[in-house]
Amino acid sequence: MIKRSMLFLACSSILLLLIACSGDSRTVKVGLAYDSGGRGDGAFNDAAYAGVTKAQQEVPVEVLELPATGTETDAERRVRLQQLARSGYNPVIAVGTGFSSVLSTVAAEFPGTSFVIIDVALDGQNIDSVVFASEQGSYLAGVIAATASKNGHIGFIGGMDIPLLRAFEAGYWQGAVSVRPDIVIDSSYLGDGSDASVWNRPDLAAQAASSMIGSRCDVIYAAAGGSNTGIFQALKDAGGSERGLWAIGTDSDQYNAPQLAAVKEVVLTSILKRVDVAVYEAILGVSKGQPVTGVQRYDLARGGVGYATSNKALAPYQTAADTAAQRITSGGITVATAIRHLTAADTGTAVSLKTGDLLTVTLSVNASTGYSWSVAGGTGEVLSEEGKAVYLPGSSSAIGSSGSYRFTFRAGKPGLTTLRLVYKRQWETTESPAQTFVLTLAVTA
């Protein structure tokens, strides 16, 4: 009798162990729909796949990867997501803004499937919407670039000209001028918001970078996905790190990306967008039967953005970056998420901004007159001046010689205002209306 009881207990223990193990070993089928460029871009898509491999170390994961075509339509993106959902993949992870107009529809068709979208804020009962405070990481890029630049001239190259990338530019610009108010910043986008192929056009990126280098730009923030390769190559071909020419990469640690080994010497650092962490957390949530839903914001405080320290050449600039990061996380610095640049050609126009947006106005100075630009009116609660106007010299560094004045403003409370800048002699208190720049602004929340 005792032997039978012991045998029963032993069998029961084994059965319970098998049940427990079978519960832990349920394979998570992950469907990964890549953005343009696909895996191997050394950036955004690779970061997403890194999250899958990290999850595989903890739970059984089967993954199906579906790449994009360079000229993919919304209909084709929708089909990719539907294909993964119909095949039982859960979660289905859509990498990038290209899926913003189709994911909600597909998610509604498959209510039992968890959908994850990266870099887009969407609502839905079965949607995990992951966004990053890219402007905060980009602020650090600006601090590093301005500190490292020998020429006081840096650049920004984005892929598509879309709000997401404008946040990169705004943060970069704000961080750079916080260190050197008179720094010159060139900005360029490889395409408008309709052509996703620019994320994988290193030839276009190389042309843009070469043009900036020719203008004495010595640090370039590369935010163009798979096209970053062209920026790195252009900097290397122009003399690279030996000439003090640097790039700042994006999304993943591009200094350590195997496919970028030939050009890694110019990658001073990379601004990390922890797509890998977001994907990893989404997979683990599904594996536990607790899929994440709602908008998840990954910022500096959460460890969602940051910068890579792989290149030892970065060491002299880390203190400045770390100090800036601490001020952001403590609330001492509010980083803008959009920026608009205007010149004299824009006088008389009407501009719409959102609260917190940055606006720059750059106006030339005529060397023969000794006149300069100044603010005559229009600042206040609706629009405030962000620091004093900065003189950017041309061929001569003397104030009043040929060059330009750059004004920076930040949109404040919602409302209307008229910005008025006048061109007058510096030593005169009365206006000499040689020229006036007028702008009507509407600020919304």
mmCIF file of N, CA and C in Angstrom, residues 36-162:
data_model
loop_
_atom_site.group_PDB
_atom_site.id
_atom_site.type_symbol
_atom_site.label_atom_id
_atom_site.label_comp_id
_atom_site.label_asym_id
_atom_site.label_seq_id
_atom_site.Cartn_x
_atom_site.Cartn_y
_atom_site.Cartn_z
ATOM 1 N N SER A 36 10.899 50.179 -44.977
ATOM 2 C CA SER A 36 11.778 50.215 -46.147
ATOM 3 C C SER A 36 13.232 50.023 -45.723
ATOM 4 N N GLY A 37 13.963 49.203 -46.443
ATOM 5 C CA GLY A 37 15.350 48.908 -46.110
ATOM 6 C C GLY A 37 15.507 47.530 -45.509
ATOM 7 N N GLY A 38 14.527 47.095 -44.703
ATOM 8 C CA GLY A 38 14.525 45.749 -44.158
ATOM 9 C C GLY A 38 15.667 45.456 -43.209
ATOM 10 N N ARG A 39 15.714 44.199 -42.778
ATOM 11 C CA ARG A 39 16.803 43.803 -41.887
ATOM 12 C C ARG A 39 18.122 43.904 -42.624
ATOM 13 N N GLY A 40 19.127 44.392 -41.902
ATOM 14 C CA GLY A 40 20.422 44.637 -42.514
ATOM 15 C C GLY A 40 20.679 46.102 -42.760
ATOM 16 N N ASP A 41 19.740 46.972 -42.336
ATOM 17 C CA ASP A 41 19.940 48.405 -42.558
ATOM 18 C C ASP A 41 20.903 49.014 -41.556
ATOM 19 N N GLY A 42 21.270 48.242 -40.517
ATOM 20 C CA GLY A 42 22.182 48.774 -39.511
ATOM 21 C C GLY A 42 21.536 49.837 -38.652
ATOM 22 N N ALA A 43 20.219 49.922 -38.668
ATOM 23 C CA ALA A 43 19.531 50.985 -37.939
ATOM 24 C C ALA A 43 18.207 50.482 -37.386
ATOM 25 N N PHE A 44 17.118 51.115 -37.839
ATOM 26 C CA PHE A 44 15.779 50.937 -37.279
ATOM 27 C C PHE A 44 15.291 49.491 -37.354
ATOM 28 N N ASN A 45 15.330 48.895 -38.534
ATOM 29 C CA ASN A 45 14.837 47.530 -38.703
ATOM 30 C C ASN A 45 15.675 46.520 -37.924
ATOM 31 N N ASP A 46 16.972 46.725 -37.929
ATOM 32 C CA ASP A 46 17.840 45.824 -37.177
ATOM 33 C C ASP A 46 17.558 45.900 -35.681
ATOM 34 N N ALA A 47 17.225 47.100 -35.204
ATOM 35 C CA ALA A 47 16.902 47.254 -33.785
ATOM 36 C C ALA A 47 15.652 46.460 -33.429
ATOM 37 N N ALA A 48 14.672 46.439 -34.332
ATOM 38 C CA ALA A 48 13.455 45.657 -34.090
ATOM 39 C C ALA A 48 13.783 44.167 -34.009
ATOM 40 N N TYR A 49 14.617 43.691 -34.925
ATOM 41 C CA TYR A 49 14.974 42.271 -34.912
ATOM 42 C C TYR A 49 15.779 41.928 -33.659
ATOM 43 N N ALA A 50 16.584 42.868 -33.179
ATOM 44 C CA ALA A 50 17.346 42.623 -31.953
ATOM 45 C C ALA A 50 16.411 42.374 -30.773
ATOM 46 N N GLY A 51 15.254 43.038 -30.777
ATOM 47 C CA GLY A 51 14.271 42.786 -29.723
ATOM 48 C C GLY A 51 13.718 41.378 -29.779
ATOM 49 N N VAL A 52 13.554 40.850 -30.989
ATOM 50 C CA VAL A 52 13.078 39.474 -31.157
ATOM 51 C C VAL A 52 14.116 38.495 -30.608
ATOM 52 N N THR A 53 15.370 38.691 -30.976
ATOM 53 C CA THR A 53 16.420 37.775 -30.518
ATOM 54 C C THR A 53 16.586 37.835 -28.999
ATOM 55 N N LYS A 54 16.379 39.021 -28.427
ATOM 56 C CA LYS A 54 16.453 39.137 -26.967
ATOM 57 C C LYS A 54 15.330 38.344 -26.312
ATOM 58 N N ALA A 55 14.128 38.419 -26.884
ATOM 59 C CA ALA A 55 12.991 37.665 -26.344
ATOM 60 C C ALA A 55 13.214 36.164 -26.480
ATOM 61 N N GLN A 56 13.875 35.742 -27.556
ATOM 62 C CA GLN A 56 14.135 34.316 -27.783
ATOM 63 C C GLN A 56 15.013 33.713 -26.695
ATOM 64 N N GLN A 57 15.754 34.535 -25.982
ATOM 65 C CA GLN A 57 16.589 34.043 -24.896
ATOM 66 C C GLN A 57 15.768 33.687 -23.656
ATOM 67 N N GLU A 58 14.508 34.126 -23.634
ATOM 68 C CA GLU A 58 13.670 33.893 -22.452
ATOM 69 C C GLU A 58 12.446 33.028 -22.722
ATOM 70 N N VAL A 59 11.888 33.130 -23.934
ATOM 71 C CA VAL A 59 10.705 32.330 -24.276
ATOM 72 C C VAL A 59 10.882 31.773 -25.685
ATOM 73 N N PRO A 60 10.235 30.634 -25.983
ATOM 74 C CA PRO A 60 10.319 30.097 -27.344
ATOM 75 C C PRO A 60 9.622 31.045 -28.326
ATOM 76 N N VAL A 61 10.339 31.454 -29.344
ATOM 77 C CA VAL A 61 9.799 32.397 -30.325
ATOM 78 C C VAL A 61 10.045 31.873 -31.732
ATOM 79 N N GLU A 62 8.982 31.834 -32.516
ATOM 80 C CA GLU A 62 9.078 31.554 -33.951
ATOM 81 C C GLU A 62 8.795 32.870 -34.667
ATOM 82 N N VAL A 63 9.633 33.251 -35.601
ATOM 83 C CA VAL A 63 9.461 34.555 -36.239
ATOM 84 C C VAL A 63 9.369 34.406 -37.753
ATOM 85 N N LEU A 64 8.462 35.166 -38.349
ATOM 86 C CA LEU A 64 8.370 35.280 -39.800
ATOM 87 C C LEU A 64 8.597 36.742 -40.150
ATOM 88 N N GLU A 65 9.608 36.991 -40.993
ATOM 89 C CA GLU A 65 9.949 38.357 -41.382
ATOM 90 C C GLU A 65 9.460 38.624 -42.802
ATOM 91 N N LEU A 66 8.735 39.716 -42.977
ATOM 92 C CA LEU A 66 8.264 40.115 -44.297
ATOM 93 C C LEU A 66 8.857 41.477 -44.640
ATOM 94 N N PRO A 67 9.763 41.534 -45.619
ATOM 95 C CA PRO A 67 10.397 42.807 -45.986
ATOM 96 C C PRO A 67 9.475 43.675 -46.834
ATOM 97 N N ALA A 68 9.837 44.938 -46.931
ATOM 98 C CA ALA A 68 9.084 45.880 -47.762
ATOM 99 C C ALA A 68 9.778 46.049 -49.097
ATOM 100 N N THR A 69 9.005 46.524 -50.081
ATOM 101 C CA THR A 69 9.602 46.942 -51.342
ATOM 102 C C THR A 69 9.812 48.445 -51.278
ATOM 103 N N GLY A 70 10.732 48.952 -52.065
ATOM 104 C CA GLY A 70 11.058 50.375 -52.006
ATOM 105 C C GLY A 70 9.910 51.294 -52.353
ATOM 106 N N THR A 71 8.997 50.826 -53.197
ATOM 107 C CA THR A 71 7.881 51.669 -53.640
ATOM 108 C C THR A 71 6.547 51.097 -53.174
ATOM 109 N N GLU A 72 6.528 50.513 -52.012
ATOM 110 C CA GLU A 72 5.350 49.822 -51.507
ATOM 111 C C GLU A 72 4.179 50.778 -51.272
ATOM 112 N N THR A 73 2.990 50.351 -51.649
ATOM 113 C CA THR A 73 1.777 51.142 -51.455
ATOM 114 C C THR A 73 1.107 50.767 -50.136
ATOM 115 N N ASP A 74 0.130 51.575 -49.728
ATOM 116 C CA ASP A 74 -0.628 51.251 -48.519
ATOM 117 C C ASP A 74 -1.337 49.906 -48.662
ATOM 118 N N ALA A 75 -1.850 49.637 -49.846
ATOM 119 C CA ALA A 75 -2.545 48.367 -50.075
ATOM 120 C C ALA A 75 -1.598 47.190 -49.869
ATOM 121 N N GLU A 76 -0.371 47.327 -50.330
ATOM 122 C CA GLU A 76 0.608 46.249 -50.170
ATOM 123 C C GLU A 76 1.013 46.091 -48.709
ATOM 124 N N ARG A 77 1.109 47.194 -47.984
ATOM 125 C CA ARG A 77 1.412 47.106 -46.552
ATOM 126 C C ARG A 77 0.275 46.399 -45.813
ATOM 127 N N ARG A 78 -0.947 46.716 -46.190
ATOM 128 C CA ARG A 78 -2.107 46.087 -45.563
ATOM 129 C C ARG A 78 -2.079 44.576 -45.786
ATOM 130 N N VAL A 79 -1.738 44.165 -46.995
ATOM 131 C CA VAL A 79 -1.684 42.737 -47.322
ATOM 132 C C VAL A 79 -0.629 42.033 -46.476
ATOM 133 N N ARG A 80 0.494 42.663 -46.265
ATOM 134 C CA ARG A 80 1.541 42.052 -45.443
ATOM 135 C C ARG A 80 1.039 41.792 -44.023
ATOM 136 N N LEU A 81 0.385 42.781 -43.449
ATOM 137 C CA LEU A 81 -0.135 42.613 -42.091
ATOM 138 C C LEU A 81 -1.216 41.545 -42.034
ATOM 139 N N GLN A 82 -2.103 41.543 -43.022
ATOM 140 C CA GLN A 82 -3.173 40.537 -43.063
ATOM 141 C C GLN A 82 -2.598 39.137 -43.218
ATOM 142 N N GLN A 83 -1.575 39.007 -44.031
ATOM 143 C CA GLN A 83 -0.950 37.700 -44.244
ATOM 144 C C GLN A 83 -0.403 37.139 -42.931
ATOM 145 N N LEU A 84 0.244 37.976 -42.160
ATOM 146 C CA LEU A 84 0.798 37.531 -40.883
ATOM 147 C C LEU A 84 -0.310 37.165 -39.897
ATOM 148 N N ALA A 85 -1.341 37.998 -39.812
ATOM 149 C CA ALA A 85 -2.431 37.735 -38.862
ATOM 150 C C ALA A 85 -3.192 36.466 -39.223
ATOM 151 N N ARG A 86 -3.481 36.270 -40.513
ATOM 152 C CA ARG A 86 -4.211 35.070 -40.950
ATOM 153 C C ARG A 86 -3.417 33.792 -40.686
ATOM 154 N N SER A 87 -2.101 33.916 -40.704
ATOM 155 C CA SER A 87 -1.242 32.750 -40.503
ATOM 156 C C SER A 87 -1.021 32.444 -39.028
ATOM 157 N N GLY A 88 -1.697 33.180 -38.157
ATOM 158 C CA GLY A 88 -1.632 32.885 -36.734
ATOM 159 C C GLY A 88 -0.503 33.549 -35.981
ATOM 160 N N TYR A 89 0.158 34.507 -36.610
ATOM 161 C CA TYR A 89 1.243 35.193 -35.905
ATOM 162 C C TYR A 89 0.654 36.213 -34.938
ATOM 163 N N ASN A 90 1.174 36.188 -33.719
ATOM 164 C CA ASN A 90 0.641 37.030 -32.649
ATOM 165 C C ASN A 90 1.719 37.186 -31.578
ATOM 166 N N PRO A 91 2.349 38.358 -31.500
ATOM 167 C CA PRO A 91 1.953 39.629 -32.085
ATOM 168 C C PRO A 91 2.420 39.815 -33.523
ATOM 169 N N VAL A 92 1.757 40.758 -34.195
ATOM 170 C CA VAL A 92 2.196 41.240 -35.503
ATOM 171 C C VAL A 92 2.821 42.610 -35.273
ATOM 172 N N ILE A 93 4.082 42.739 -35.644
ATOM 173 C CA ILE A 93 4.827 43.969 -35.359
ATOM 174 C C ILE A 93 5.074 44.733 -36.652
ATOM 175 N N ALA A 94 4.545 45.945 -36.723
ATOM 176 C CA ALA A 94 4.709 46.813 -37.891
ATOM 177 C C ALA A 94 5.779 47.847 -37.565
ATOM 178 N N VAL A 95 6.870 47.804 -38.303
ATOM 179 C CA VAL A 95 8.016 48.659 -38.006
ATOM 180 C C VAL A 95 7.958 49.925 -38.857
ATOM 181 N N GLY A 96 7.649 51.058 -38.229
ATOM 182 C CA GLY A 96 7.752 52.328 -38.936
ATOM 183 C C GLY A 96 6.452 53.026 -39.263
ATOM 184 N N THR A 97 6.602 54.299 -39.640
ATOM 185 C CA THR A 97 5.455 55.174 -39.893
ATOM 186 C C THR A 97 4.688 54.803 -41.150
ATOM 187 N N GLY A 98 5.272 54.017 -42.032
ATOM 188 C CA GLY A 98 4.592 53.643 -43.265
ATOM 189 C C GLY A 98 3.298 52.877 -43.029
ATOM 190 N N PHE A 99 3.158 52.273 -41.847
ATOM 191 C CA PHE A 99 1.964 51.477 -41.540
ATOM 192 C C PHE A 99 0.877 52.291 -40.837
ATOM 193 N N SER A 100 1.107 53.578 -40.646
ATOM 194 C CA SER A 100 0.193 54.381 -39.828
ATOM 195 C C SER A 100 -1.223 54.439 -40.374
ATOM 196 N N SER A 101 -1.382 54.412 -41.694
ATOM 197 C CA SER A 101 -2.717 54.562 -42.279
ATOM 198 C C SER A 101 -3.448 53.236 -42.487
ATOM 199 N N VAL A 102 -2.778 52.112 -42.239
ATOM 200 C CA VAL A 102 -3.424 50.819 -42.508
ATOM 201 C C VAL A 102 -3.558 49.930 -41.278
ATOM 202 N N LEU A 103 -2.754 50.166 -40.253
ATOM 203 C CA LEU A 103 -2.734 49.204 -39.148
ATOM 204 C C LEU A 103 -4.051 49.162 -38.381
ATOM 205 N N SER A 104 -4.673 50.299 -38.140
ATOM 206 C CA SER A 104 -5.932 50.305 -37.378
ATOM 207 C C SER A 104 -6.999 49.459 -38.060
ATOM 208 N N THR A 105 -7.072 49.551 -39.380
ATOM 209 C CA THR A 105 -8.065 48.777 -40.132
ATOM 210 C C THR A 105 -7.814 47.281 -39.999
ATOM 211 N N VAL A 106 -6.556 46.882 -40.152
ATOM 212 C CA VAL A 106 -6.218 45.459 -40.054
ATOM 213 C C VAL A 106 -6.429 44.956 -38.626
ATOM 214 N N ALA A 107 -6.069 45.769 -37.643
ATOM 215 C CA ALA A 107 -6.252 45.364 -36.244
ATOM 216 C C ALA A 107 -7.723 45.117 -35.929
ATOM 217 N N ALA A 108 -8.606 45.917 -36.530
ATOM 218 C CA ALA A 108 -10.048 45.722 -36.318
ATOM 219 C C ALA A 108 -10.538 44.427 -36.957
ATOM 220 N N GLU A 109 -9.880 43.991 -38.037
ATOM 221 C CA GLU A 109 -10.258 42.748 -38.709
ATOM 222 C C GLU A 109 -9.864 41.520 -37.888
ATOM 223 N N PHE A 110 -8.825 41.666 -37.049
ATOM 224 C CA PHE A 110 -8.300 40.535 -36.275
ATOM 225 C C PHE A 110 -8.247 40.925 -34.792
ATOM 226 N N PRO A 111 -9.403 41.017 -34.140
ATOM 227 C CA PRO A 111 -9.446 41.486 -32.744
ATOM 228 C C PRO A 111 -8.732 40.572 -31.759
ATOM 229 N N GLY A 112 -8.504 39.316 -32.139
ATOM 230 C CA GLY A 112 -7.820 38.394 -31.249
ATOM 231 C C GLY A 112 -6.311 38.423 -31.382
ATOM 232 N N THR A 113 -5.811 39.262 -32.260
ATOM 233 C CA THR A 113 -4.372 39.369 -32.489
ATOM 234 C C THR A 113 -3.855 40.678 -31.910
ATOM 235 N N SER A 114 -2.701 40.617 -31.270
ATOM 236 C CA SER A 114 -2.066 41.823 -30.747
ATOM 237 C C SER A 114 -1.183 42.435 -31.837
ATOM 238 N N PHE A 115 -1.386 43.710 -32.100
ATOM 239 C CA PHE A 115 -0.596 44.427 -33.101
ATOM 240 C C PHE A 115 0.294 45.455 -32.402
ATOM 241 N N VAL A 116 1.521 45.543 -32.878
ATOM 242 C CA VAL A 116 2.477 46.514 -32.353
ATOM 243 C C VAL A 116 2.912 47.403 -33.512
ATOM 244 N N ILE A 117 2.876 48.713 -33.315
ATOM 245 C CA ILE A 117 3.363 49.628 -34.342
ATOM 246 C C ILE A 117 4.424 50.526 -33.725
ATOM 247 N N ILE A 118 5.540 50.659 -34.425
ATOM 248 C CA ILE A 118 6.685 51.407 -33.925
ATOM 249 C C ILE A 118 6.709 52.808 -34.532
ATOM 250 N N ASP A 119 6.862 53.802 -33.685
ATOM 251 C CA ASP A 119 7.017 55.212 -34.075
ATOM 252 C C ASP A 119 5.720 55.898 -34.482
ATOM 253 N N VAL A 120 4.588 55.311 -34.130
ATOM 254 C CA VAL A 120 3.293 55.908 -34.466
ATOM 255 C C VAL A 120 2.369 55.800 -33.254
ATOM 256 N N ALA A 121 1.642 56.872 -32.960
ATOM 257 C CA ALA A 121 0.665 56.863 -31.872
ATOM 258 C C ALA A 121 -0.714 56.548 -32.442
ATOM 259 N N LEU A 122 -1.225 55.349 -32.146
ATOM 260 C CA LEU A 122 -2.548 54.920 -32.600
ATOM 261 C C LEU A 122 -3.329 54.337 -31.424
ATOM 262 N N ASP A 123 -4.630 54.525 -31.459
ATOM 263 C CA ASP A 123 -5.491 53.932 -30.437
ATOM 264 C C ASP A 123 -6.154 52.670 -30.985
ATOM 265 N N GLY A 124 -6.409 51.724 -30.107
ATOM 266 C CA GLY A 124 -7.080 50.489 -30.500
ATOM 267 C C GLY A 124 -7.003 49.483 -29.368
ATOM 268 N N GLN A 125 -8.046 48.678 -29.198
ATOM 269 C CA GLN A 125 -8.087 47.732 -28.085
ATOM 270 C C GLN A 125 -6.999 46.674 -28.169
ATOM 271 N N ASN A 126 -6.535 46.382 -29.365
ATOM 272 C CA ASN A 126 -5.497 45.363 -29.526
ATOM 273 C C ASN A 126 -4.243 45.939 -30.175
ATOM 274 N N ILE A 127 -3.989 47.231 -29.939
ATOM 275 C CA ILE A 127 -2.825 47.898 -30.528
ATOM 276 C C ILE A 127 -1.880 48.380 -29.433
ATOM 277 N N ASP A 128 -0.631 47.970 -29.531
ATOM 278 C CA ASP A 128 0.462 48.465 -28.692
ATOM 279 C C ASP A 128 1.210 49.494 -29.535
ATOM 280 N N SER A 129 1.013 50.763 -29.215
ATOM 281 C CA SER A 129 1.573 51.852 -30.013
ATOM 282 C C SER A 129 2.819 52.391 -29.320
ATOM 283 N N VAL A 130 3.963 52.237 -29.966
ATOM 284 C CA VAL A 130 5.247 52.590 -29.361
ATOM 285 C C VAL A 130 5.790 53.872 -29.983
ATOM 286 N N VAL A 131 6.013 54.877 -29.149
ATOM 287 C CA VAL A 131 6.615 56.121 -29.624
ATOM 288 C C VAL A 131 7.833 56.432 -28.761
ATOM 289 N N PHE A 132 8.735 57.201 -29.321
ATOM 290 C CA PHE A 132 9.975 57.540 -28.640
ATOM 291 C C PHE A 132 10.138 59.054 -28.562
ATOM 292 N N ALA A 133 10.770 59.506 -27.496
ATOM 293 C CA ALA A 133 11.093 60.927 -27.365
ATOM 294 C C ALA A 133 12.369 61.193 -28.159
ATOM 295 N N SER A 134 12.250 61.063 -29.486
ATOM 296 C CA SER A 134 13.418 61.210 -30.361
ATOM 297 C C SER A 134 14.047 62.583 -30.233
ATOM 298 N N GLU A 135 13.222 63.579 -29.914
ATOM 299 C CA GLU A 135 13.750 64.931 -29.770
ATOM 300 C C GLU A 135 14.727 65.028 -28.596
ATOM 301 N N GLN A 136 14.487 64.222 -27.547
ATOM 302 C CA GLN A 136 15.392 64.254 -26.397
ATOM 303 C C GLN A 136 16.754 63.657 -26.742
ATOM 304 N N GLY A 137 16.741 62.510 -27.403
ATOM 305 C CA GLY A 137 18.006 61.933 -27.842
ATOM 306 C C GLY A 137 18.719 62.839 -28.821
ATOM 307 N N SER A 138 17.958 63.483 -29.698
ATOM 308 C CA SER A 138 18.545 64.368 -30.701
ATOM 309 C C SER A 138 19.144 65.616 -30.068
ATOM 310 N N TYR A 139 18.576 66.057 -28.961
ATOM 311 C CA TYR A 139 19.166 67.178 -28.218
ATOM 312 C C TYR A 139 20.594 66.818 -27.802
ATOM 313 N N LEU A 140 20.767 65.591 -27.321
ATOM 314 C CA LEU A 140 22.106 65.142 -26.938
ATOM 315 C C LEU A 140 23.024 65.099 -28.153
ATOM 316 N N ALA A 141 22.482 64.698 -29.305
ATOM 317 C CA ALA A 141 23.273 64.700 -30.538
ATOM 318 C C ALA A 141 23.748 66.107 -30.859
ATOM 319 N N GLY A 142 22.864 67.100 -30.676
ATOM 320 C CA GLY A 142 23.238 68.484 -30.935
ATOM 321 C C GLY A 142 24.322 68.974 -29.997
ATOM 322 N N VAL A 143 24.218 68.604 -28.732
ATOM 323 C CA VAL A 143 25.243 68.982 -27.755
ATOM 324 C C VAL A 143 26.589 68.386 -28.146
ATOM 325 N N ILE A 144 26.587 67.109 -28.495
ATOM 326 C CA ILE A 144 27.832 66.438 -28.882
ATOM 327 C C ILE A 144 28.400 67.050 -30.156
ATOM 328 N N ALA A 145 27.549 67.282 -31.153
ATOM 329 C CA ALA A 145 28.016 67.830 -32.428
ATOM 330 C C ALA A 145 28.625 69.211 -32.250
ATOM 331 N N ALA A 146 27.951 70.077 -31.506
ATOM 332 C CA ALA A 146 28.450 71.439 -31.314
ATOM 333 C C ALA A 146 29.744 71.450 -30.515
ATOM 334 N N THR A 147 29.868 70.522 -29.571
ATOM 335 C CA THR A 147 31.080 70.444 -28.763
ATOM 336 C C THR A 147 32.246 69.894 -29.576
ATOM 337 N N ALA A 148 31.965 68.962 -30.467
ATOM 338 C CA ALA A 148 33.022 68.318 -31.254
ATOM 339 C C ALA A 148 33.429 69.123 -32.482
ATOM 340 N N SER A 149 32.561 69.998 -32.973
ATOM 341 C CA SER A 149 32.832 70.714 -34.221
ATOM 342 C C SER A 149 33.985 71.700 -34.065
ATOM 343 N N LYS A 150 34.938 71.619 -34.980
ATOM 344 C CA LYS A 150 36.055 72.567 -34.998
ATOM 345 C C LYS A 150 35.702 73.818 -35.796
ATOM 346 N N ASN A 151 34.833 73.680 -36.784
ATOM 347 C CA ASN A 151 34.496 74.791 -37.675
ATOM 348 C C ASN A 151 33.279 75.592 -37.226
ATOM 349 N N GLY A 152 32.587 75.113 -36.200
ATOM 350 C CA GLY A 152 31.360 75.790 -35.799
ATOM 351 C C GLY A 152 30.275 75.685 -36.851
ATOM 352 N N HIS A 153 30.293 74.580 -37.585
ATOM 353 C CA HIS A 153 29.351 74.390 -38.699
ATOM 354 C C HIS A 153 28.993 72.903 -38.739
ATOM 355 N N ILE A 154 27.738 72.588 -38.479
ATOM 356 C CA ILE A 154 27.303 71.196 -38.427
ATOM 357 C C ILE A 154 26.095 70.989 -39.334
ATOM 358 N N GLY A 155 25.693 69.727 -39.516
ATOM 359 C CA GLY A 155 24.593 69.446 -40.431
ATOM 360 C C GLY A 155 23.643 68.385 -39.907
ATOM 361 N N PHE A 156 22.483 68.345 -40.528
ATOM 362 C CA PHE A 156 21.465 67.332 -40.246
ATOM 363 C C PHE A 156 20.919 66.834 -41.572
ATOM 364 N N ILE A 157 20.900 65.513 -41.764
ATOM 365 C CA ILE A 157 20.321 64.916 -42.968
ATOM 366 C C ILE A 157 19.266 63.906 -42.536
ATOM 367 N N GLY A 158 18.010 64.189 -42.905
ATOM 368 C CA GLY A 158 16.906 63.294 -42.588
ATOM 369 C C GLY A 158 16.462 62.535 -43.821
ATOM 370 N N GLY A 159 15.731 61.466 -43.620
ATOM 371 C CA GLY A 159 15.193 60.700 -44.740
ATOM 372 C C GLY A 159 13.997 61.411 -45.338
ATOM 373 N N MET A 160 12.800 61.067 -44.885
ATOM 374 C CA MET A 160 11.585 61.732 -45.356
ATOM 375 C C MET A 160 11.306 62.981 -44.515
ATOM 376 N N ASP A 161 10.811 64.022 -45.170
ATOM 377 C CA ASP A 161 10.446 65.247 -44.464
ATOM 378 C C ASP A 161 9.051 65.058 -43.868
ATOM 379 N N ILE A 162 9.016 64.475 -42.675
ATOM 380 C CA ILE A 162 7.767 64.171 -41.980
ATOM 381 C C ILE A 162 7.893 64.668 -40.539
#
